[in-house]
Structures are given as C-alpha cells and as structure tokens.
Short mmCIF file of C-alpha atoms in Angstrom, two decimals:
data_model
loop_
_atom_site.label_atom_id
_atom_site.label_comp_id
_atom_site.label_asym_id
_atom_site.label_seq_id
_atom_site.Cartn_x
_atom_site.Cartn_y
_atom_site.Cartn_z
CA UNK A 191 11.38 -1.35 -43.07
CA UNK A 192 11.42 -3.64 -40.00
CA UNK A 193 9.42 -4.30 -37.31
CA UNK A 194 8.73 -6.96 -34.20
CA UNK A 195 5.42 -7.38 -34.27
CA UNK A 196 3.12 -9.81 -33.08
CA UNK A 197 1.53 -11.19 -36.15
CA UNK A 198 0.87 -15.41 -36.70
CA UNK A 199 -1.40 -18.06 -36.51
CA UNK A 200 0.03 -19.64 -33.27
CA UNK A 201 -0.37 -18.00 -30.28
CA UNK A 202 2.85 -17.44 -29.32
CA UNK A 203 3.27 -15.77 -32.12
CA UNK A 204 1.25 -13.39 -31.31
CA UNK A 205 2.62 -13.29 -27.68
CA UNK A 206 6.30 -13.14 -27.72
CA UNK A 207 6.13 -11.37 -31.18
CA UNK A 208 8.82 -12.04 -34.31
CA UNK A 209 11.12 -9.74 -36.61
CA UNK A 210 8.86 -8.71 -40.16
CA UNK A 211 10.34 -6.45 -42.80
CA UNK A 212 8.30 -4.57 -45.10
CA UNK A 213 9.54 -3.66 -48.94
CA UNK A 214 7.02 -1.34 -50.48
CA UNK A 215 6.94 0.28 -54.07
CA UNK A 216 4.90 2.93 -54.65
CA UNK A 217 3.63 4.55 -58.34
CA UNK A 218 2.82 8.19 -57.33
CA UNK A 219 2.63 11.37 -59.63
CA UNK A 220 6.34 13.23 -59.49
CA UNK A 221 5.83 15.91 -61.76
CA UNK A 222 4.65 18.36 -59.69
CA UNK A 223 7.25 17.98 -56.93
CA UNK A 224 9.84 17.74 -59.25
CA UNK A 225 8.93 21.19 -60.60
CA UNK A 226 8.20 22.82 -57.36
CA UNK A 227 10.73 21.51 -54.87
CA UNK A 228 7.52 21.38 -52.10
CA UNK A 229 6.72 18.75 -50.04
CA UNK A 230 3.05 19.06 -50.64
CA UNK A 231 3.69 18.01 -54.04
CA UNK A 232 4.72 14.66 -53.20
CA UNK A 233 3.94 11.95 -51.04
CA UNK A 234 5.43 12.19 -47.87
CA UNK A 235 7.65 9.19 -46.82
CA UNK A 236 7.83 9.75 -43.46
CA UNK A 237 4.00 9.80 -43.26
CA UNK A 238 3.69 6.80 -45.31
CA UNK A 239 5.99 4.69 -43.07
CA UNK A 240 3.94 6.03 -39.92
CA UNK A 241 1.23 4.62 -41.62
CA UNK A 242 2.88 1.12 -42.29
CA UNK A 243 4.37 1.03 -38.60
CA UNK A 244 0.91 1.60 -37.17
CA UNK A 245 -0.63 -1.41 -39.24
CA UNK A 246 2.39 -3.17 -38.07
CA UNK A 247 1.42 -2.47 -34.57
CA UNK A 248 -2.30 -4.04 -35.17
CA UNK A 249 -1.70 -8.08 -34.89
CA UNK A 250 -3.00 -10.01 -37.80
CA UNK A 251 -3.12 -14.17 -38.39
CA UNK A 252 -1.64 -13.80 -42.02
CA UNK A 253 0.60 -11.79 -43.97
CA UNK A 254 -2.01 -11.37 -46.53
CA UNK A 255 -3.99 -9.37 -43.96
CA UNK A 256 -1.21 -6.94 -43.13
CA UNK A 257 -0.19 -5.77 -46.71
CA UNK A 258 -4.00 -5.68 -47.27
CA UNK A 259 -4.65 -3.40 -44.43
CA UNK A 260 -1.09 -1.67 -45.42
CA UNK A 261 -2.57 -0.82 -48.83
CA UNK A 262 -5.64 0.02 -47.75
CA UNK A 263 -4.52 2.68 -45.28
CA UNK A 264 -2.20 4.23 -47.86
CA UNK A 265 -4.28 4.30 -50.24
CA UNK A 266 -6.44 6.09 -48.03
CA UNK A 267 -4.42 8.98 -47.08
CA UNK A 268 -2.75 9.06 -50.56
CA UNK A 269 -5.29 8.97 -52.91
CA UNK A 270 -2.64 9.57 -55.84
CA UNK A 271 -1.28 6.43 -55.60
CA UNK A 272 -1.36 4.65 -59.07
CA UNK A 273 0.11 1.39 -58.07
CA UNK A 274 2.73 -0.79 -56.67
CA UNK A 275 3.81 -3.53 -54.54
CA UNK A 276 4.54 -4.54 -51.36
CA UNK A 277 6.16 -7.48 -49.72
CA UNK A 278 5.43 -8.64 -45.86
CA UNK A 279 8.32 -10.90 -44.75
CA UNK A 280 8.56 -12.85 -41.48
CA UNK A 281 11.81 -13.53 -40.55
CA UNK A 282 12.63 -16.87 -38.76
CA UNK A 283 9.57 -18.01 -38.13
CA UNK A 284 8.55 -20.96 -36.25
CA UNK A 285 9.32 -23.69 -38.57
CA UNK A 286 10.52 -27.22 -37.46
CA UNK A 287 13.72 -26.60 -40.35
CA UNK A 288 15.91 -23.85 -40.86
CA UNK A 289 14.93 -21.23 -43.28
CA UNK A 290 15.49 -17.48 -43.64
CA UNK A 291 12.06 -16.06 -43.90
CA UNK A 292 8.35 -16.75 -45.43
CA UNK A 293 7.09 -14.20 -47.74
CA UNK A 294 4.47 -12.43 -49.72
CA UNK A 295 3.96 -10.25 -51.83
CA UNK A 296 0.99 -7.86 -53.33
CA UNK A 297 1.13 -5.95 -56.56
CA UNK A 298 -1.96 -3.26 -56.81
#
C-alpha cells in the first residue's frame, strides 16, 4: 500500500509530507470462509486497509510508532488475528546521500 503522509522527525517532514508504503502479512483463521464462501467469515481487506490508511493519515515522529498504532488498530477490529508482520517504508527520505528508502519492520 502507499501513502504521502506526513510522518518524520524534522519538521518539514511533517509539513510538506513524503511517499511511505506499507507491506502487511496477516495470520487469520481461513477455514471458515473457505467453507462458506461469506465475507463474514473472513477478514475483510478492504476494511483492513481503511484501517491502515487512517493511521497513515495520523502523523507520527517514527516508523516504529505507525506499525505500532497499525497493529494495534487491527488487532482491534480483528480480534482473530494470530500474527504477522508489517513493514513501514519511507521512500526518499531526507538524507544528505542517495538511497531508496529506510525501513522497518514488526513481526507480532
């Protein structure tokens, strides 16, 4: 998933905003859905990413903080969840050489 958000330490950063991508992995129960063709039975991906684009919206200092809250919030509304990870890139960020993107990445 990607996002500009306004996430970072510096404040421009949080002003002007950069490009983020979020790579989640979720463990969730199948069995049931894959029995009863019903969308009840499953965790809804369109719900989860609403969820991760509206912690994306909420501007945070560090990575750490967003996949937190990300996890958190999921967790919340799917309380099914077994496990996973998820990784909170920042692409071109405001470094003083050239590099692609910083990175991190939680495994819960």
């Amino acid at each position: 998933m990607q996002f500009h958000a306004h996430h970072g330490v510096l404040e421009q950063e949080r002003r002007v905003g950069n490009d983020f991508e979020v790579t989640l992995q979720l463990r969730y129960p199948l069995e049931k859905a894959s029995q009863s063709d019903n969308l009840a039975d499953t965790l809804n991906y369109a719900e989860a990413y609403d969820i991760v684009a509206a912690e994306m919206a909420r501007p945070s200092q560090l990575l750490e903080h967003i996949a937190g809250r990300i996890i958190r919030a999921l967790r919340s509304r799917f309380p099914l969840i077994e496990g996973g990870s998820i990784t909170v890139s920042k692409l071109t960020p405001p470094f003083k050489c050239q590099i692609a993107a910083v990175s991190i990445t939680l495994h819960f």
